[in-house]
mmCIF file of C-alpha atoms in Angstrom:
data_model
loop_
_atom_site.group_PDB
_atom_site.id
_atom_site.type_symbol
_atom_site.label_atom_id
_atom_site.label_comp_id
_atom_site.label_asym_id
_atom_site.label_seq_id
_atom_site.Cartn_x
_atom_site.Cartn_y
_atom_site.Cartn_z
ATOM 1 C CA GLN A 1 0.109 -13.950 10.127
ATOM 2 C CA GLN A 2 0.714 -10.780 8.195
ATOM 3 C CA GLN A 3 -1.014 -10.393 5.166
ATOM 4 C CA VAL A 4 0.408 -7.575 3.609
ATOM 5 C CA ARG A 5 3.852 -6.980 4.231
ATOM 6 C CA GLN A 6 6.066 -3.852 3.353
ATOM 7 C CA SER A 7 10.016 -3.224 3.235
ATOM 8 C CA PRO A 8 11.968 -1.783 4.141
ATOM 9 C CA GLN A 9 10.772 -0.713 7.797
ATOM 10 C CA SER A 10 12.771 2.686 6.937
ATOM 11 C CA LEU A 11 14.563 4.487 4.383
ATOM 12 C CA THR A 12 16.672 6.840 3.994
ATOM 13 C CA VAL A 13 17.368 8.906 0.475
ATOM 14 C CA TRP A 14 18.743 11.971 -0.944
ATOM 15 C CA GLU A 15 16.621 14.480 -2.346
ATOM 16 C CA GLY A 16 16.249 13.999 -5.586
ATOM 17 C CA GLU A 17 16.597 10.385 -5.696
ATOM 18 C CA THR A 18 14.285 7.586 -6.475
ATOM 19 C CA ALA A 19 12.372 6.029 -3.170
ATOM 20 C CA ILE A 20 11.522 2.415 -3.610
ATOM 21 C CA LEU A 21 9.063 0.792 -1.342
ATOM 22 C CA ASN A 22 8.061 -2.352 -1.600
ATOM 23 C CA CYS A 23 4.861 -4.717 -0.536
ATOM 24 C CA SER A 24 3.881 -8.358 -1.233
ATOM 25 C CA TYR A 25 0.526 -9.854 -0.386
ATOM 26 C CA GLU A 26 -0.458 -13.337 0.781
ATOM 27 C CA ASN A 27 -4.153 -13.329 -0.703
ATOM 28 C CA SER A 28 -4.167 -13.910 -4.260
ATOM 29 C CA ALA A 29 -8.416 -12.818 -4.096
ATOM 30 C CA PHE A 30 -7.147 -9.134 -3.230
ATOM 31 C CA ASP A 31 -7.640 -7.041 -6.052
ATOM 32 C CA TYR A 32 -7.615 -3.486 -4.897
ATOM 33 C CA PHE A 33 -4.002 -2.055 -3.368
ATOM 34 C CA PRO A 34 -3.827 1.567 -2.191
ATOM 35 C CA TRP A 35 -1.165 3.325 -0.703
ATOM 36 C CA TYR A 36 -1.214 5.916 2.206
ATOM 37 C CA GLN A 37 0.741 7.921 3.172
ATOM 38 C CA GLN A 38 1.241 9.743 6.972
ATOM 39 C CA PHE A 39 2.808 12.484 8.173
ATOM 40 C CA PRO A 40 3.415 12.560 12.211
ATOM 41 C CA GLY A 41 0.102 14.181 14.202
ATOM 42 C CA GLU A 42 -2.321 12.671 11.496
ATOM 43 C CA GLY A 43 -4.047 11.039 10.155
ATOM 44 C CA PRO A 44 -3.073 8.133 6.864
ATOM 45 C CA ALA A 45 -4.290 10.112 3.529
ATOM 46 C CA LEU A 46 -4.857 8.175 0.156
ATOM 47 C CA LEU A 47 -1.902 9.016 -2.297
ATOM 48 C CA ILE A 48 -2.310 6.590 -5.160
ATOM 49 C CA SER A 49 -3.765 3.105 -5.672
ATOM 50 C CA ILE A 50 -4.712 0.116 -8.389
ATOM 51 C CA LEU A 51 -6.443 -1.707 -9.594
ATOM 52 C CA SER A 52 -4.807 -5.610 -10.111
ATOM 53 C CA VAL A 53 -6.070 -5.764 -13.456
ATOM 54 C CA SER A 54 -3.301 -3.182 -14.466
ATOM 55 C CA ASP A 55 0.769 -3.515 -13.797
ATOM 56 C CA LYS A 56 0.944 -0.027 -13.627
ATOM 57 C CA LYS A 57 -0.340 3.338 -12.379
ATOM 58 C CA GLU A 58 1.394 7.289 -12.509
ATOM 59 C CA ASP A 59 0.477 9.814 -10.543
ATOM 60 C CA GLY A 60 2.960 12.774 -11.164
ATOM 61 C CA ARG A 61 5.985 11.492 -9.023
ATOM 62 C CA PHE A 62 4.252 8.658 -7.447
ATOM 63 C CA THR A 63 4.063 5.021 -9.757
ATOM 64 C CA ILE A 64 2.864 1.628 -8.479
ATOM 65 C CA PHE A 65 4.291 -1.219 -10.195
ATOM 66 C CA PHE A 66 2.452 -4.405 -9.778
ATOM 67 C CA ASN A 67 3.076 -8.044 -10.203
ATOM 68 C CA LYS A 68 0.317 -10.212 -10.160
ATOM 69 C CA ARG A 69 2.139 -13.497 -10.798
ATOM 70 C CA GLU A 70 4.588 -12.576 -7.882
ATOM 71 C CA LYS A 71 1.652 -11.051 -5.825
ATOM 72 C CA LYS A 72 4.550 -7.977 -5.091
ATOM 73 C CA LEU A 73 4.116 -4.509 -5.689
ATOM 74 C CA SER A 74 6.110 -1.605 -5.463
ATOM 75 C CA LEU A 75 5.861 2.283 -4.757
ATOM 76 C CA HIS A 76 8.626 4.604 -6.517
ATOM 77 C CA ILE A 77 9.201 8.126 -5.920
ATOM 78 C CA ALA A 78 10.486 10.188 -7.841
ATOM 79 C CA ASP A 79 12.770 13.397 -7.296
ATOM 80 C CA SER A 80 12.097 12.860 -3.738
ATOM 81 C CA GLN A 81 11.702 15.791 -2.022
ATOM 82 C CA PRO A 82 12.080 16.557 2.053
ATOM 83 C CA GLY A 83 8.400 17.208 1.863
ATOM 84 C CA ASP A 84 8.093 13.683 1.142
ATOM 85 C CA SER A 85 9.095 12.411 4.397
ATOM 86 C CA ALA A 86 6.364 10.643 6.062
ATOM 87 C CA THR A 87 5.298 6.364 7.022
ATOM 88 C CA TYR A 88 3.757 5.107 4.169
ATOM 89 C CA PHE A 89 1.239 2.070 4.638
ATOM 90 C CA CYS A 90 0.537 -0.277 1.485
ATOM 91 C CA ALA A 91 -2.829 -2.254 2.219
ATOM 92 C CA ALA A 92 -4.858 -4.890 0.295
ATOM 93 C CA SER A 93 -8.680 -4.810 -0.648
ATOM 94 C CA VAL A 94 -10.707 -8.046 0.213
ATOM 95 C CA PRO A 95 -12.714 -8.852 -2.411
ATOM 96 C CA GLY A 96 -16.682 -7.933 -2.504
ATOM 97 C CA ASN A 97 -18.838 -5.318 -0.663
ATOM 98 C CA THR A 98 -17.318 -6.122 2.900
ATOM 99 C CA GLY A 99 -15.571 -2.459 3.425
ATOM 100 C CA LYS A 100 -12.425 -3.905 4.745
ATOM 101 C CA LEU A 101 -9.043 -2.955 4.036
ATOM 102 C CA ILE A 102 -5.722 -4.512 5.043
ATOM 103 C CA PHE A 103 -2.981 -2.254 5.951
ATOM 104 C CA GLY A 104 0.856 -3.308 5.902
ATOM 105 C CA LEU A 105 3.197 -2.064 8.865
ATOM 106 C CA GLY A 106 4.088 0.530 6.853
ATOM 107 C CA THR A 107 7.523 2.156 5.410
ATOM 108 C CA THR A 108 9.156 5.121 7.068
ATOM 109 C CA LEU A 109 11.153 7.115 4.047
ATOM 110 C CA GLN A 110 13.332 9.788 5.374
ATOM 111 C CA VAL A 111 14.707 12.243 2.401
ATOM 112 C CA GLN A 112 17.597 14.576 3.346
ATOM 113 C CA PRO A 113 17.855 17.540 1.256
ATOM 114 C CA GLU B 1 -12.109 17.726 1.261
ATOM 115 C CA ALA B 2 -14.060 15.306 3.696
ATOM 116 C CA ALA B 3 -14.303 16.086 6.962
ATOM 117 C CA VAL B 4 -13.554 13.596 9.912
ATOM 118 C CA THR B 5 -13.405 14.910 13.206
ATOM 119 C CA GLN B 6 -12.525 12.849 16.370
ATOM 120 C CA SER B 7 -12.619 13.604 20.413
ATOM 121 C CA PRO B 8 -10.936 13.816 22.453
ATOM 122 C CA ARG B 9 -7.344 14.185 20.714
ATOM 123 C CA ASN B 10 -6.292 12.620 23.706
ATOM 124 C CA LYS B 11 -7.212 10.717 26.877
ATOM 125 C CA VAL B 12 -5.699 9.317 30.112
ATOM 126 C CA THR B 13 -7.512 6.751 32.221
ATOM 127 C CA VAL B 14 -7.011 4.008 34.752
ATOM 128 C CA THR B 15 -7.492 0.100 34.201
ATOM 129 C CA GLY B 16 -10.984 -0.458 34.731
ATOM 130 C CA GLY B 17 -12.168 2.703 33.536
ATOM 131 C CA ASN B 18 -15.196 3.433 30.776
ATOM 132 C CA VAL B 19 -14.024 5.500 27.748
ATOM 133 C CA THR B 20 -15.903 6.666 25.015
ATOM 134 C CA LEU B 21 -14.096 7.868 21.600
ATOM 135 C CA SER B 22 -16.662 9.987 19.415
ATOM 136 C CA CYS B 23 -16.030 10.401 15.254
ATOM 137 C CA ARG B 24 -18.047 12.510 13.186
ATOM 138 C CA GLN B 25 -18.302 13.426 9.143
ATOM 139 C CA THR B 26 -20.354 15.414 7.964
ATOM 140 C CA ASN B 27 -19.954 13.991 4.047
ATOM 141 C CA SER B 28 -22.887 11.645 4.247
ATOM 142 C CA HIS B 29 -20.811 9.092 3.749
ATOM 143 C CA ASN B 30 -22.030 5.513 4.243
ATOM 144 C CA TYR B 31 -19.185 3.164 5.675
ATOM 145 C CA MET B 32 -17.031 4.282 8.615
ATOM 146 C CA TYR B 33 -14.285 2.320 10.283
ATOM 147 C CA TRP B 34 -12.257 2.621 13.697
ATOM 148 C CA TYR B 35 -8.815 1.568 13.366
ATOM 149 C CA ARG B 36 -6.490 1.219 16.530
ATOM 150 C CA GLN B 37 -2.515 2.046 15.335
ATOM 151 C CA ASP B 38 0.318 0.195 17.102
ATOM 152 C CA THR B 39 3.989 0.314 16.430
ATOM 153 C CA GLY B 40 4.925 -2.913 15.530
ATOM 154 C CA HIS B 41 1.513 -3.515 14.247
ATOM 155 C CA GLY B 42 0.292 -0.925 11.873
ATOM 156 C CA LEU B 43 -3.458 0.141 11.526
ATOM 157 C CA ARG B 44 -6.006 -2.748 12.447
ATOM 158 C CA LEU B 45 -9.476 -2.877 11.819
ATOM 159 C CA ILE B 46 -11.717 -2.646 15.706
ATOM 160 C CA HIS B 47 -15.072 -2.388 13.770
ATOM 161 C CA TYR B 48 -17.356 -0.785 10.867
ATOM 162 C CA SER B 49 -20.149 0.191 10.142
ATOM 163 C CA TYR B 50 -21.820 0.695 6.503
ATOM 164 C CA GLY B 51 -25.011 2.566 8.231
ATOM 165 C CA ALA B 52 -26.955 3.904 10.902
ATOM 166 C CA GLY B 53 -27.609 1.051 13.574
ATOM 167 C CA ASN B 54 -25.429 -1.258 11.987
ATOM 168 C CA LEU B 55 -22.111 -2.640 13.164
ATOM 169 C CA GLN B 56 -19.469 -4.974 11.521
ATOM 170 C CA ILE B 57 -16.844 -6.937 13.149
ATOM 171 C CA GLY B 58 -13.378 -5.970 12.778
ATOM 172 C CA ASP B 59 -10.005 -7.924 13.300
ATOM 173 C CA VAL B 60 -9.400 -7.035 16.793
ATOM 174 C CA PRO B 61 -12.838 -6.312 18.545
ATOM 175 C CA ASP B 62 -12.273 -8.033 21.442
ATOM 176 C CA GLY B 63 -12.747 -5.298 24.471
ATOM 177 C CA TYR B 64 -14.187 -2.846 22.326
ATOM 178 C CA LYS B 65 -18.298 -2.035 21.182
ATOM 179 C CA ALA B 66 -19.414 0.556 18.778
ATOM 180 C CA THR B 67 -22.361 2.373 17.896
ATOM 181 C CA ARG B 68 -23.584 4.185 15.053
ATOM 182 C CA THR B 69 -26.221 6.235 16.033
ATOM 183 C CA THR B 70 -26.715 8.226 12.772
ATOM 184 C CA GLN B 71 -24.938 8.903 9.362
ATOM 185 C CA GLU B 72 -22.629 10.934 10.793
ATOM 186 C CA ASP B 73 -21.554 10.231 14.529
ATOM 187 C CA PHE B 74 -19.754 6.418 15.120
ATOM 188 C CA PHE B 75 -18.404 5.856 18.634
ATOM 189 C CA LEU B 76 -16.113 3.605 19.963
ATOM 190 C CA LEU B 77 -16.303 1.975 23.961
ATOM 191 C CA LEU B 78 -14.349 1.166 26.370
ATOM 192 C CA GLU B 79 -16.067 -0.401 29.062
ATOM 193 C CA LEU B 80 -13.297 -1.942 31.149
ATOM 194 C CA ALA B 81 -9.992 -0.391 29.480
ATOM 195 C CA SER B 82 -6.765 -2.226 30.127
ATOM 196 C CA PRO B 83 -2.839 -1.120 29.632
ATOM 197 C CA SER B 84 -3.140 -3.262 26.132
ATOM 198 C CA GLN B 85 -5.743 -0.779 25.348
ATOM 199 C CA THR B 86 -3.192 2.382 25.092
ATOM 200 C CA SER B 87 -3.026 3.423 21.577
ATOM 201 C CA LEU B 88 -4.064 5.269 19.005
ATOM 202 C CA TYR B 89 -6.813 5.113 17.689
ATOM 203 C CA PHE B 90 -7.964 6.717 13.952
ATOM 204 C CA CYS B 91 -11.738 6.743 12.926
ATOM 205 C CA ALA B 92 -12.149 6.881 9.044
ATOM 206 C CA SER B 93 -15.098 7.010 6.660
ATOM 207 C CA SER B 94 -15.355 6.356 2.734
ATOM 208 C CA PRO B 95 -18.446 6.999 0.312
ATOM 209 C CA ARG B 96 -19.340 2.968 -0.246
ATOM 210 C CA THR B 97 -16.580 0.459 0.543
ATOM 211 C CA SER B 98 -12.725 0.379 1.121
ATOM 212 C CA ASN B 99 -12.161 0.003 -2.806
ATOM 213 C CA GLU B 100 -13.058 3.439 -2.306
ATOM 214 C CA ARG B 101 -10.606 6.477 -0.411
ATOM 215 C CA LEU B 102 -10.665 6.159 2.729
ATOM 216 C CA PHE B 103 -10.730 9.899 4.771
ATOM 217 C CA PHE B 104 -9.103 9.507 8.339
ATOM 218 C CA GLY B 105 -9.484 12.028 11.507
ATOM 219 C CA HIS B 106 -6.369 13.109 12.860
ATOM 220 C CA GLY B 107 -6.450 10.590 15.949
ATOM 221 C CA THR B 108 -7.167 9.859 19.383
ATOM 222 C CA LYS B 109 -4.312 9.226 21.623
ATOM 223 C CA LEU B 110 -5.253 7.224 24.624
ATOM 224 C CA SER B 111 -3.231 6.217 27.827
ATOM 225 C CA VAL B 112 -4.312 3.690 30.064
ATOM 226 C CA LEU B 113 -2.764 3.372 33.701
#
């Protein structure tokens, strides 16, 4: 079963709007949650991440909100730009020194000018 | 910026064929990973390694072998390729564990006819 779930599968917003991408997980032991951004023809690249001890992480226009009790997090992209059009993957790290990340299926964001 | 180079970028083979995908990173990272990316399945971990000579099994290892010959080089081997292995393959590296930033290559598109 999918341990990390993302919704919606695809999202279209207008330039300047806030895009909200959702993620939920099953394993309460997950302790690190990175978001990766992928443009067509390229590999994913780390965008922003959060540890489970925090409830919010900001980096410019990108903000993660984290709710540990509900096992949910969301990525907010403020003032969306056409250049933000990409696929966004939420991931979760297995605790300990295992070196493993579990990825969600991704949300494809289209920002219309 | 960490560099991860994959080769070839595209590969076509026939069922039963023998394929080797190559990955080299030049940043002295300890961890290297092989993922496959498929529509509807996201990114799935095949094998990973935390140093030369080390190999760890990922989540979808069946039909794949891997070998880490040096700190820099990690190979993925498909000895009897099947159509189900048609996919986009990504190599990644990270300094220590998955709790650190993963640097992905540009991917290898493999088609098994």
